[in-house]
Amino acid sequence: MSSSSLLRKVGVAGSAGSLVTGSAAALLAALVASAAPAAAATTFVVDDASDGPANAADCTTPVAGSCSLRDAALAAATDGDTITFAAGISSITLTNGMISLGAVNIIGPGSGSLSITTTAAAGSYDIFNLAGSSDVTVSGLKITKNRIEANITGKFTLDDVVIEDSRASNSGGALYAGGTGETVITNSHFNRNFGSRSAGAVYVGKSGTVTISDSTFDTNSTDAGGGAVVLYSQVVDFTLERSTLTGNTAKNDGGALYFVGSGAVTIADSTLDGNHTTTGRGGGARLGGGGSWTITRTSIINNTAVYGGGLAAGGSVSDSTLSIVSSLIAGNSSQGGGGITMRHMSDATIADSTITGNDGGSAAGGLYADSVDLRLLQTTITDNIADSGGGVTLTGPSTAFMSGTILAGNIGRRAGGVRVADDIVALGAGPTFNSTHSIIGTVGADVTIIDDAGTIRTDAPGVAALADNGGPTRTMALLSGSPAIDAGPATAAPFPGN
């Protein structure tokens, strides 16, 4: 029954023909609405690799070989529609500018099978600009020179997509994801992209969870913060897993990754290698604001920054926690805090991890902690170097506890090139280290060590060079005769994954 016939039958009452009013009118409106179902989603198949003025009829009443990508985008007028590609379509070059769509899925045959580029200069426009209220998936494509912008109210998924050599005059050189809802990036690769305002590759400003998995970010850059990825304050929770961020550069904070928010951050089974910030903090990653941050089975190596060569975490308020478990912080460098810089945290735990080979410049080769409650559990901190505090430097109202930990064999540089054992230094009021079954080397005059049980004092911990010893990251095995052999606690202090 059509809505017009429904009106004729229900919209008149009695022989007088008066219009229905009140609650009956509300019922009438509901009946009319239910009689007009939402348009069904449609799939449009691109079978023409050329570009030109859009003509939706080439896809809705198609002649074989006439439906171009631009035609399909115009025909896909309903949120939830899908664009796919016929076999044999392997390369599309746009000549007529950006393609604007609603919340439309774009499903390619695979990033190695279909490439989309433009004749315009890199950064001239967005290749795709999507906006709408349905869930959207973009998959199976390689895109060069210009980015994707997606302002989606719903779940936005990027799967098996390569974006490279793209530029943006604002944030997100490869992808700008706005709107609300969940963002998922998986099995995708971002290479040599540039975002002027922030985020060389991916900028997420959505108010929803974000997951990046099984992806790579290589040689992306920005004139601001976040050489590869920026997650803005609206993000609730962020997960990075099984991914690699290599050779990315930022002028400001976050050589590879910059998180500004108050949610939970999880970085797991990933590598941040060789990233750089010119004037900022966190060569590998900068975790700002407040929240709960967990780094597990991850290597943060060979990154550089002004402060926090590998990682800079925390801010001006003690409302955040940091947990680093089964991870490697090595070969990073900065002017202060070569491996890690952390500030104002209610709890910071480093467990079952290795911090080695970092250079802190003037202070704190391995770790710098300001106003932090610090716990070091089953962790090795050795062979780091700085002018002062080659191992750990504490300042502010910090406290420290260590169990089953090696904090020895770190070096302080002195005038004339003299190198001395230098493991723990305090700036300001002297902190207290409570230690159980740990090895501690040379400490500053203002540092108090309280031996709760089994602490060994030596500058020679007896550890081998970094190597693959069978764990999730490289570690430092104990040499024959090391004082650490059989010297740990009978029961390790609890930490996640122990």
Tab-separated table of C-alpha atoms in Angstrom:
chain	number	residue	atom	x	y	z
A	1	MET	CA	0.000	0.000	0.000
A	2	SER	CA	1.504	3.358	-0.978
A	3	SER	CA	1.759	6.205	1.535
A	4	SER	CA	-0.695	8.296	-0.538
A	5	SER	CA	-3.370	5.556	-0.439
A	6	LEU	CA	-2.752	5.209	3.278
A	7	LEU	CA	-3.480	8.900	3.691
A	8	ARG	CA	-6.700	8.594	1.737
A	9	LYS	CA	-7.915	5.707	3.874
A	10	VAL	CA	-6.800	6.889	7.317
A	11	GLY	CA	-6.662	10.665	6.952
A	12	VAL	CA	-10.480	11.202	6.802
A	13	ALA	CA	-12.898	10.530	9.671
A	14	GLY	CA	-16.696	10.198	9.400
A	15	SER	CA	-19.041	11.425	6.742
A	16	ALA	CA	-18.070	15.039	7.472
A	17	GLY	CA	-14.523	14.393	6.196
A	18	SER	CA	-12.727	16.149	9.099
A	19	LEU	CA	-8.935	15.668	9.347
A	20	VAL	CA	-7.590	13.379	12.051
A	21	THR	CA	-5.927	15.318	14.881
A	22	GLY	CA	-4.227	14.689	18.232
A	23	SER	CA	-3.056	11.185	19.039
A	24	ALA	CA	-4.693	9.843	15.897
A	25	ALA	CA	-2.530	12.237	13.867
A	26	ALA	CA	0.568	10.915	15.620
A	27	LEU	CA	-0.497	7.367	14.746
A	28	LEU	CA	-1.024	8.464	11.142
A	29	ALA	CA	2.516	9.896	10.998
A	30	ALA	CA	3.977	6.684	12.358
A	31	LEU	CA	2.060	4.620	9.818
A	32	VAL	CA	3.259	6.831	6.985
A	33	ALA	CA	6.867	6.532	8.161
A	34	SER	CA	6.646	2.761	8.446
A	35	ALA	CA	5.218	2.587	4.935
A	36	ALA	CA	8.348	4.264	3.495
A	37	PRO	CA	11.300	1.914	4.123
A	38	ALA	CA	14.852	3.241	3.971
A	39	ALA	CA	16.546	2.854	0.641
A	40	ALA	CA	18.478	-0.398	0.387
A	41	ALA	CA	22.251	-0.235	0.081
A	42	THR	CA	23.549	-0.773	-3.450
A	43	THR	CA	26.862	-1.994	-4.844
A	44	PHE	CA	28.350	-0.233	-7.862
A	45	VAL	CA	31.112	-1.907	-9.866
A	46	VAL	CA	33.785	0.279	-11.457
A	47	ASP	CA	34.698	-1.184	-14.854
A	48	ASP	CA	36.153	1.934	-16.511
A	49	ALA	CA	39.618	3.151	-15.418
A	50	SER	CA	39.294	6.580	-17.065
A	51	ASP	CA	38.242	9.841	-15.404
A	52	GLY	CA	35.988	12.622	-16.595
A	53	PRO	CA	32.741	14.441	-15.724
A	54	ALA	CA	30.592	12.271	-13.456
A	55	ASN	CA	27.525	10.557	-14.890
A	56	ALA	CA	25.659	8.344	-12.432
A	57	ALA	CA	23.647	6.731	-15.230
A	58	ASP	CA	26.815	5.058	-16.483
A	59	CYS	CA	26.595	2.911	-13.332
A	60	THR	CA	22.843	2.741	-12.662
A	61	THR	CA	21.908	1.778	-16.250
A	62	PRO	CA	25.315	0.608	-17.285
A	63	VAL	CA	26.836	-0.283	-20.561
A	64	ALA	CA	29.800	-2.593	-20.010
A	65	GLY	CA	32.993	-0.610	-19.572
A	66	SER	CA	31.299	2.719	-18.834
A	67	CYS	CA	31.190	3.017	-14.996
A	68	SER	CA	34.174	5.045	-13.814
A	69	LEU	CA	35.154	5.633	-10.177
A	70	ARG	CA	33.782	9.171	-10.357
A	71	ASP	CA	30.534	7.897	-11.894
A	72	ALA	CA	30.171	5.312	-9.128
A	73	ALA	CA	30.797	7.931	-6.432
A	74	LEU	CA	27.943	10.049	-7.804
A	75	ALA	CA	25.654	7.040	-8.121
A	76	ALA	CA	26.371	5.893	-4.546
A	77	ALA	CA	23.946	8.355	-3.025
A	78	THR	CA	22.935	6.336	0.052
A	79	ASP	CA	24.987	5.862	3.228
A	80	GLY	CA	25.995	2.214	3.290
A	81	ASP	CA	26.395	1.887	-0.490
A	82	THR	CA	29.525	0.106	-1.716
A	83	ILE	CA	31.905	0.676	-4.604
A	84	THR	CA	33.908	-2.303	-5.894
A	85	PHE	CA	36.140	-2.821	-8.916
A	86	ALA	CA	35.903	-5.174	-11.840
A	87	ALA	CA	38.703	-7.596	-12.619
A	88	GLY	CA	41.260	-5.932	-14.847
A	89	ILE	CA	40.996	-2.490	-13.204
A	90	SER	CA	44.517	-2.131	-11.793
A	91	SER	CA	45.291	1.584	-12.067
A	92	ILE	CA	43.168	4.732	-11.955
A	93	THR	CA	44.499	8.258	-12.455
A	94	LEU	CA	42.162	11.074	-11.441
A	95	THR	CA	42.206	14.169	-13.655
A	96	ASN	CA	39.135	16.029	-12.358
A	97	GLY	CA	39.874	16.672	-8.697
A	98	MET	CA	38.595	15.250	-5.430
A	99	ILE	CA	35.947	12.560	-5.192
A	100	SER	CA	33.325	13.366	-2.554
A	101	LEU	CA	31.147	10.623	-1.104
A	102	GLY	CA	28.779	9.973	1.750
A	103	ALA	CA	29.371	7.099	4.147
A	104	VAL	CA	30.204	4.788	1.252
A	105	ASN	CA	32.387	1.685	1.377
A	106	ILE	CA	35.246	1.491	-1.119
A	107	ILE	CA	36.407	-2.111	-1.484
A	108	GLY	CA	39.377	-2.734	-3.738
A	109	PRO	CA	40.892	-6.057	-4.805
A	110	GLY	CA	44.026	-5.582	-2.678
A	111	SER	CA	46.659	-2.901	-2.153
A	112	GLY	CA	48.994	-4.781	-4.477
A	113	SER	CA	46.379	-5.026	-7.233
A	114	LEU	CA	44.868	-1.545	-7.563
A	115	SER	CA	46.525	1.882	-7.358
A	116	ILE	CA	44.785	5.253	-7.432
A	117	THR	CA	46.696	8.466	-8.046
A	118	THR	CA	46.167	11.909	-9.592
A	119	THR	CA	47.688	14.149	-12.234
A	120	ALA	CA	47.711	16.993	-9.699
A	121	ALA	CA	50.655	17.850	-7.485
A	122	ALA	CA	50.889	16.046	-4.160
A	123	GLY	CA	48.651	17.688	-1.579
A	124	SER	CA	46.456	19.500	-4.099
A	125	TYR	CA	43.251	17.907	-2.789
A	126	ASP	CA	41.935	14.856	-0.963
A	127	ILE	CA	41.560	11.856	-3.259
A	128	PHE	CA	38.524	10.774	-1.227
A	129	ASN	CA	36.447	12.959	1.072
A	130	LEU	CA	33.877	10.863	2.946
A	131	ALA	CA	31.166	12.170	5.285
A	132	GLY	CA	28.097	10.471	6.713
A	133	SER	CA	26.500	8.571	9.573
A	134	SER	CA	27.002	4.893	8.651
A	135	ASP	CA	29.961	2.601	9.272
A	136	VAL	CA	32.513	2.849	6.460
A	137	THR	CA	35.278	0.540	5.235
A	138	VAL	CA	38.003	1.494	2.778
A	139	SER	CA	40.127	-1.502	1.801
A	140	GLY	CA	42.357	-3.106	-0.804
A	141	LEU	CA	43.846	0.036	-2.381
A	142	LYS	CA	47.142	1.808	-2.943
A	143	ILE	CA	46.815	5.605	-2.926
A	144	THR	CA	49.575	8.034	-3.851
A	145	LYS	CA	50.127	11.809	-3.733
A	146	ASN	CA	46.888	12.839	-2.012
A	147	ARG	CA	45.148	11.665	1.134
A	148	ILE	CA	41.818	10.416	2.467
A	149	GLU	CA	39.640	12.611	4.669
A	150	ALA	CA	36.857	10.783	6.519
A	151	ASN	CA	34.384	12.604	8.767
A	152	ILE	CA	32.277	9.635	9.745
A	153	THR	CA	29.731	9.272	12.540
A	154	GLY	CA	30.155	5.557	13.008
A	155	LYS	CA	32.962	3.034	12.728
A	156	PHE	CA	35.644	3.883	10.180
A	157	THR	CA	37.878	1.013	9.030
A	158	LEU	CA	40.991	1.197	6.883
A	159	ASP	CA	42.152	-2.303	5.903
A	160	ASP	CA	44.958	-3.319	3.529
A	161	VAL	CA	45.524	0.225	2.288
A	162	VAL	CA	48.848	1.759	1.248
A	163	ILE	CA	49.131	5.555	1.237
A	164	GLU	CA	52.432	7.077	0.193
A	165	ASP	CA	54.027	10.302	-1.036
A	166	SER	CA	50.969	12.281	0.036
A	167	ARG	CA	50.971	15.779	1.489
A	168	ALA	CA	48.502	17.914	3.422
A	169	SER	CA	48.631	21.594	4.322
A	170	ASN	CA	46.859	20.772	7.601
A	171	SER	CA	46.865	17.691	9.868
A	172	GLY	CA	47.209	14.130	8.617
A	173	GLY	CA	49.364	13.774	5.546
A	174	ALA	CA	47.818	10.423	4.563
A	175	LEU	CA	44.573	10.224	6.553
A	176	TYR	CA	42.433	12.674	8.494
A	177	ALA	CA	39.786	10.849	10.548
A	178	GLY	CA	37.186	13.050	12.212
A	179	GLY	CA	33.610	12.715	13.420
A	180	THR	CA	32.620	10.286	16.166
A	181	GLY	CA	32.822	6.542	16.690
A	182	GLU	CA	35.467	3.855	16.454
A	183	THR	CA	38.507	3.993	14.168
A	184	VAL	CA	40.286	0.798	13.039
A	185	ILE	CA	43.439	0.755	10.906
A	186	THR	CA	44.788	-2.696	10.116
A	187	ASN	CA	47.236	-4.288	7.712
A	188	SER	CA	48.028	-0.896	6.181
A	189	HIS	CA	51.203	0.983	5.277
A	190	PHE	CA	52.064	4.687	5.281
A	191	ASN	CA	55.260	5.818	3.561
A	192	ARG	CA	56.858	9.235	2.977
A	193	ASN	CA	53.760	11.286	3.765
A	194	PHE	CA	53.826	14.859	5.115
A	195	GLY	CA	51.313	16.748	7.271
A	196	SER	CA	52.134	20.407	7.765
A	197	ARG	CA	50.222	21.187	10.976
A	198	SER	CA	50.642	17.791	12.660
A	199	ALA	CA	50.635	14.038	11.948
A	200	GLY	CA	52.821	13.159	9.006
A	201	ALA	CA	50.607	10.170	8.225
A	202	VAL	CA	47.478	9.718	10.386
A	203	TYR	CA	45.532	12.266	12.424
A	204	VAL	CA	42.583	11.015	14.484
A	205	GLY	CA	40.326	13.550	16.157
A	206	LYS	CA	37.311	11.305	16.660
A	207	SER	CA	35.606	10.849	20.011
A	208	GLY	CA	35.900	7.072	20.074
A	209	THR	CA	38.331	4.222	20.441
A	210	VAL	CA	41.217	3.856	18.009
A	211	THR	CA	43.044	0.638	17.086
A	212	ILE	CA	46.060	0.411	14.790
A	213	SER	CA	47.328	-3.118	14.154
A	214	ASP	CA	49.667	-4.990	11.809
A	215	SER	CA	50.671	-1.763	10.084
A	216	THR	CA	53.833	0.170	9.235
A	217	PHE	CA	54.710	3.870	9.229
A	218	ASP	CA	57.953	4.686	7.422
A	219	THR	CA	59.644	8.067	6.837
A	220	ASN	CA	56.617	10.275	7.439
A	221	SER	CA	57.141	13.835	8.670
A	222	THR	CA	55.513	17.003	9.971
A	223	ASP	CA	56.420	20.599	10.771
A	224	ALA	CA	54.597	20.208	14.102
A	225	GLY	CA	53.995	17.183	16.385
A	226	GLY	CA	53.594	13.481	15.633
A	227	GLY	CA	55.831	12.427	12.760
A	228	ALA	CA	53.601	9.433	11.996
A	229	VAL	CA	50.454	9.475	14.177
A	230	VAL	CA	48.600	12.052	16.274
A	231	LEU	CA	45.647	11.134	18.483
A	232	TYR	CA	43.821	14.178	19.732
A	233	SER	CA	42.121	14.725	23.100
A	234	GLN	CA	38.714	13.430	21.995
A	235	VAL	CA	40.079	9.899	21.648
A	236	VAL	CA	38.854	7.685	24.484
A	237	ASP	CA	41.219	4.693	24.245
A	238	PHE	CA	44.062	3.895	21.857
A	239	THR	CA	45.732	0.585	20.988
A	240	LEU	CA	48.811	0.117	18.804
A	241	GLU	CA	49.742	-3.521	18.280
A	242	ARG	CA	52.026	-5.559	16.038
A	243	SER	CA	53.095	-2.437	14.184
A	244	THR	CA	56.356	-0.723	13.237
A	245	LEU	CA	57.070	3.019	13.189
A	246	THR	CA	60.455	3.710	11.579
A	247	GLY	CA	62.333	6.816	10.498
A	248	ASN	CA	59.529	9.308	11.130
A	249	THR	CA	60.317	12.949	11.964
A	250	ALA	CA	58.518	15.735	13.819
A	251	LYS	CA	59.652	19.253	14.531
A	252	ASN	CA	57.855	19.237	17.885
A	253	ASP	CA	56.793	16.471	20.301
A	254	GLY	CA	56.455	12.835	19.247
A	255	GLY	CA	58.922	11.833	16.558
A	256	ALA	CA	56.642	8.922	15.655
A	257	LEU	CA	53.588	9.011	17.943
A	258	TYR	CA	51.887	11.848	19.832
A	259	PHE	CA	48.935	11.098	22.099
A	260	VAL	CA	47.105	14.018	23.694
A	261	GLY	CA	44.248	12.760	25.797
A	262	SER	CA	42.937	11.284	29.002
A	263	GLY	CA	42.121	7.732	27.958
A	264	ALA	CA	43.956	4.436	28.114
A	265	VAL	CA	46.889	3.801	25.779
A	266	THR	CA	48.154	0.298	24.981
A	267	ILE	CA	51.272	-0.261	22.866
A	268	ALA	CA	52.031	-3.963	22.407
A	269	ASP	CA	54.284	-6.163	20.270
A	270	SER	CA	55.501	-3.165	18.285
A	271	THR	CA	58.720	-1.379	17.314
A	272	LEU	CA	59.505	2.348	17.350
A	273	ASP	CA	62.892	2.616	15.638
A	274	GLY	CA	64.947	5.561	14.416
A	275	ASN	CA	62.332	8.286	14.852
A	276	HIS	CA	63.321	11.891	15.570
A	277	THR	CA	62.002	15.165	16.928
A	278	THR	CA	63.971	18.342	16.229
A	279	THR	CA	62.885	20.604	19.092
A	280	GLY	CA	60.492	18.527	21.196
A	281	ARG	CA	60.100	15.570	23.543
A	282	GLY	CA	59.645	11.884	22.882
A	283	GLY	CA	61.670	10.808	19.870
A	284	GLY	CA	59.753	7.543	19.737
A	285	ALA	CA	56.531	8.559	21.458
A	286	ARG	CA	55.096	11.422	23.469
A	287	LEU	CA	52.254	10.495	25.830
A	288	GLY	CA	50.678	13.696	27.119
A	289	GLY	CA	47.706	14.713	29.202
A	290	GLY	CA	46.635	12.104	31.714
A	291	GLY	CA	45.545	8.515	31.581
A	292	SER	CA	46.635	4.922	31.921
A	293	TRP	CA	49.493	3.988	29.592
A	294	THR	CA	50.761	0.438	29.060
A	295	ILE	CA	53.707	-0.608	26.884
A	296	THR	CA	54.247	-4.364	26.523
A	297	ARG	CA	56.658	-6.511	24.501
A	298	THR	CA	57.785	-3.466	22.542
A	299	SER	CA	61.179	-2.188	21.351
A	300	ILE	CA	61.774	1.575	21.519
A	301	ILE	CA	65.209	1.927	19.943
A	302	ASN	CA	67.525	4.425	18.219
A	303	ASN	CA	65.202	7.414	18.565
A	304	THR	CA	66.342	11.000	19.246
A	305	ALA	CA	64.775	14.069	20.875
A	306	VAL	CA	65.635	17.104	22.965
A	307	TYR	CA	64.146	15.363	26.028
A	308	GLY	CA	63.075	11.734	26.304
A	309	GLY	CA	64.987	10.239	23.408
A	310	GLY	CA	62.895	7.075	23.377
A	311	LEU	CA	59.777	8.031	25.319
A	312	ALA	CA	58.415	11.124	27.074
A	313	ALA	CA	55.386	10.570	29.280
A	314	GLY	CA	53.354	12.668	31.684
A	315	GLY	CA	52.507	16.295	32.152
A	316	SER	CA	51.917	18.819	34.885
A	317	VAL	CA	49.265	16.871	36.833
A	318	SER	CA	49.832	13.615	38.743
A	319	ASP	CA	46.809	11.801	37.337
A	320	SER	CA	48.495	9.322	35.000
A	321	THR	CA	50.062	5.877	35.316
A	322	LEU	CA	52.689	4.187	33.163
A	323	SER	CA	53.470	0.480	32.910
A	324	ILE	CA	56.373	-0.800	30.763
A	325	VAL	CA	56.579	-4.597	30.728
A	326	SER	CA	58.812	-7.037	28.802
A	327	SER	CA	60.148	-4.228	26.627
A	328	LEU	CA	63.462	-2.836	25.385
A	329	ILE	CA	64.534	0.818	25.582
A	330	ALA	CA	67.921	1.017	23.840
A	331	GLY	CA	70.165	3.206	21.714
A	332	ASN	CA	68.078	6.369	22.185
A	333	SER	CA	69.605	9.810	22.729
A	334	SER	CA	68.639	13.289	23.905
A	335	GLN	CA	69.854	16.304	25.852
A	336	GLY	CA	68.135	14.908	28.955
A	337	GLY	CA	66.570	11.518	29.624
A	338	GLY	CA	68.172	9.458	26.885
A	339	GLY	CA	65.864	6.460	27.251
A	340	ILE	CA	62.778	7.722	29.095
A	341	THR	CA	61.575	10.997	30.579
A	342	MET	CA	58.552	10.830	32.888
A	343	ARG	CA	56.873	13.568	34.915
A	344	HIS	CA	54.131	13.803	37.527
A	345	MET	CA	52.811	10.265	37.724
A	346	SER	CA	50.936	8.585	40.521
A	347	ASP	CA	52.559	5.286	39.525
A	348	ALA	CA	55.234	4.254	37.028
A	349	THR	CA	56.241	0.592	36.853
A	350	ILE	CA	59.008	-0.818	34.664
A	351	ALA	CA	59.090	-4.612	34.850
A	352	ASP	CA	60.915	-7.439	33.089
A	353	SER	CA	62.511	-4.873	30.773
A	354	THR	CA	65.933	-3.700	29.613
A	355	ILE	CA	67.169	-0.098	29.422
A	356	THR	CA	70.637	0.080	27.877
A	357	GLY	CA	72.872	1.977	25.493
A	358	ASN	CA	70.983	5.261	25.838
A	359	ASP	CA	72.717	8.667	25.927
A	360	GLY	CA	71.101	11.379	28.036
A	361	GLY	CA	73.384	14.267	27.136
A	362	SER	CA	73.618	16.445	30.229
A	363	ALA	CA	71.550	14.216	32.535
A	364	ALA	CA	69.871	10.830	32.921
A	365	GLY	CA	71.204	8.399	30.372
A	366	GLY	CA	68.634	5.701	31.059
A	367	LEU	CA	65.722	7.269	32.912
A	368	TYR	CA	64.698	10.702	34.193
A	369	ALA	CA	61.811	10.849	36.683
A	370	ASP	CA	60.311	14.051	38.098
A	371	SER	CA	57.657	13.744	40.816
A	372	VAL	CA	57.024	10.069	40.144
A	373	ASP	CA	56.327	7.040	42.316
A	374	LEU	CA	58.698	4.657	40.538
A	375	ARG	CA	58.912	0.865	40.738
A	376	LEU	CA	61.659	-1.133	39.007
A	377	LEU	CA	60.917	-4.866	38.967
A	378	GLN	CA	63.076	-7.612	37.409
A	379	THR	CA	64.617	-4.965	35.140
A	380	THR	CA	68.141	-4.321	33.852
A	381	ILE	CA	69.425	-0.730	33.570
A	382	THR	CA	73.068	-0.756	32.484
A	383	ASP	CA	75.582	0.719	30.034
A	384	ASN	CA	73.728	4.016	29.692
A	385	ILE	CA	75.642	7.303	29.688
A	386	ALA	CA	75.148	11.006	30.522
A	387	ASP	CA	77.183	13.877	31.928
A	388	SER	CA	75.423	13.166	35.234
A	389	GLY	CA	73.201	10.265	36.238
A	390	GLY	CA	74.196	7.723	33.646
A	391	GLY	CA	71.547	5.301	34.902
A	392	VAL	CA	68.680	7.079	36.682
A	393	THR	CA	68.101	10.693	37.711
A	394	LEU	CA	65.309	11.562	40.143
A	395	THR	CA	63.995	14.980	41.047
A	396	GLY	CA	60.972	16.442	42.787
A	397	PRO	CA	59.064	14.435	45.397
A	398	SER	CA	59.887	11.089	43.769
A	399	THR	CA	60.004	7.725	45.501
A	400	ALA	CA	61.558	4.520	44.228
A	401	PHE	CA	61.351	0.801	44.930
A	402	MET	CA	63.292	-1.932	43.175
A	403	SER	CA	63.129	-5.703	43.337
A	404	GLY	CA	65.192	-8.216	41.358
A	405	THR	CA	66.687	-5.315	39.389
A	406	ILE	CA	70.152	-4.520	38.066
A	407	LEU	CA	70.952	-0.801	38.236
A	408	ALA	CA	74.713	-0.780	37.751
A	409	GLY	CA	77.398	-0.347	35.133
A	410	ASN	CA	76.169	3.044	33.905
A	411	ILE	CA	78.586	5.855	33.095
A	412	GLY	CA	78.841	9.561	33.887
A	413	ARG	CA	80.979	11.796	31.696
A	414	ARG	CA	83.198	14.259	33.436
A	415	ALA	CA	85.313	17.190	32.287
A	416	GLY	CA	88.286	16.181	30.175
A	417	GLY	CA	86.537	13.067	28.920
A	418	VAL	CA	86.847	11.206	32.205
A	419	ARG	CA	84.216	8.501	32.648
A	420	VAL	CA	83.130	7.295	36.056
A	421	ALA	CA	80.585	4.864	37.460
A	422	ASP	CA	77.364	6.829	37.850
A	423	ASP	CA	74.133	4.920	38.409
A	424	ILE	CA	71.717	7.030	40.483
A	425	VAL	CA	71.708	10.809	40.912
A	426	ALA	CA	69.253	13.016	42.809
A	427	LEU	CA	68.408	16.601	41.989
A	428	GLY	CA	67.010	18.535	44.935
A	429	ALA	CA	65.735	16.685	47.991
A	430	GLY	CA	67.389	13.290	48.183
A	431	PRO	CA	65.078	10.407	47.306
A	432	THR	CA	65.050	7.053	49.042
A	433	PHE	CA	65.490	3.817	47.086
A	434	ASN	CA	64.020	0.815	48.811
A	435	SER	CA	65.767	-2.238	47.411
A	436	THR	CA	65.233	-5.967	47.720
A	437	HIS	CA	67.446	-8.589	46.066
A	438	SER	CA	68.803	-6.086	43.550
A	439	ILE	CA	72.229	-4.989	42.300
A	440	ILE	CA	73.079	-1.310	42.684
A	441	GLY	CA	76.276	0.441	41.610
A	442	THR	CA	77.526	3.936	42.409
A	443	VAL	CA	74.988	6.460	43.739
A	444	GLY	CA	75.103	10.190	44.395
A	445	ALA	CA	75.716	11.639	47.839
A	446	ASP	CA	72.073	12.732	48.188
A	447	VAL	CA	70.658	9.279	47.436
A	448	THR	CA	69.683	6.958	50.279
A	449	ILE	CA	69.586	3.208	49.636
A	450	ILE	CA	67.540	1.157	52.082
A	451	ASP	CA	68.334	-2.541	51.800
A	452	ASP	CA	65.139	-4.429	52.573
A	453	ALA	CA	66.924	-7.738	51.830
A	454	GLY	CA	69.635	-9.164	49.625
A	455	THR	CA	70.910	-5.996	47.922
A	456	ILE	CA	74.370	-6.294	46.329
A	457	ARG	CA	76.509	-3.214	45.744
A	458	THR	CA	78.827	-3.481	42.713
A	459	ASP	CA	79.716	-1.593	39.524
A	460	ALA	CA	80.220	-4.840	37.587
A	461	PRO	CA	76.837	-6.560	37.081
A	462	GLY	CA	78.254	-9.174	34.702
A	463	VAL	CA	75.853	-8.990	31.767
A	464	ALA	CA	76.395	-9.817	28.095
A	465	ALA	CA	75.595	-7.601	25.130
A	466	LEU	CA	72.056	-7.320	23.803
A	467	ALA	CA	71.034	-10.458	21.936
A	468	ASP	CA	68.065	-12.577	20.996
A	469	ASN	CA	67.723	-14.795	24.040
A	470	GLY	CA	64.289	-16.107	23.169
A	471	GLY	CA	61.949	-13.425	24.501
A	472	PRO	CA	59.778	-10.842	22.737
A	473	THR	CA	62.697	-8.368	22.586
A	474	ARG	CA	66.482	-8.578	22.766
A	475	THR	CA	67.824	-8.938	26.315
A	476	MET	CA	71.157	-9.121	28.180
A	477	ALA	CA	72.061	-12.559	29.453
A	478	LEU	CA	74.041	-13.036	32.661
A	479	LEU	CA	77.693	-13.908	32.158
A	480	SER	CA	79.325	-16.749	34.007
A	481	GLY	CA	80.237	-15.502	37.468
A	482	SER	CA	77.758	-12.611	37.437
A	483	PRO	CA	76.775	-11.554	40.979
A	484	ALA	CA	73.155	-11.565	39.767
A	485	ILE	CA	73.041	-15.354	39.368
A	486	ASP	CA	70.741	-16.834	42.039
A	487	ALA	CA	70.559	-13.429	43.747
A	488	GLY	CA	66.996	-12.483	42.855
A	489	PRO	CA	63.969	-12.664	45.131
A	490	ALA	CA	62.438	-16.067	45.818
A	491	THR	CA	59.102	-14.643	44.690
A	492	ALA	CA	59.093	-11.866	42.092
A	493	ALA	CA	57.052	-8.792	42.839
A	494	PRO	CA	53.776	-8.967	40.892
A	495	PHE	CA	53.336	-7.095	37.619
A	496	PRO	CA	51.094	-7.568	34.546
A	497	GLY	CA	52.022	-10.698	32.637
A	498	ASN	CA	54.240	-12.101	35.406
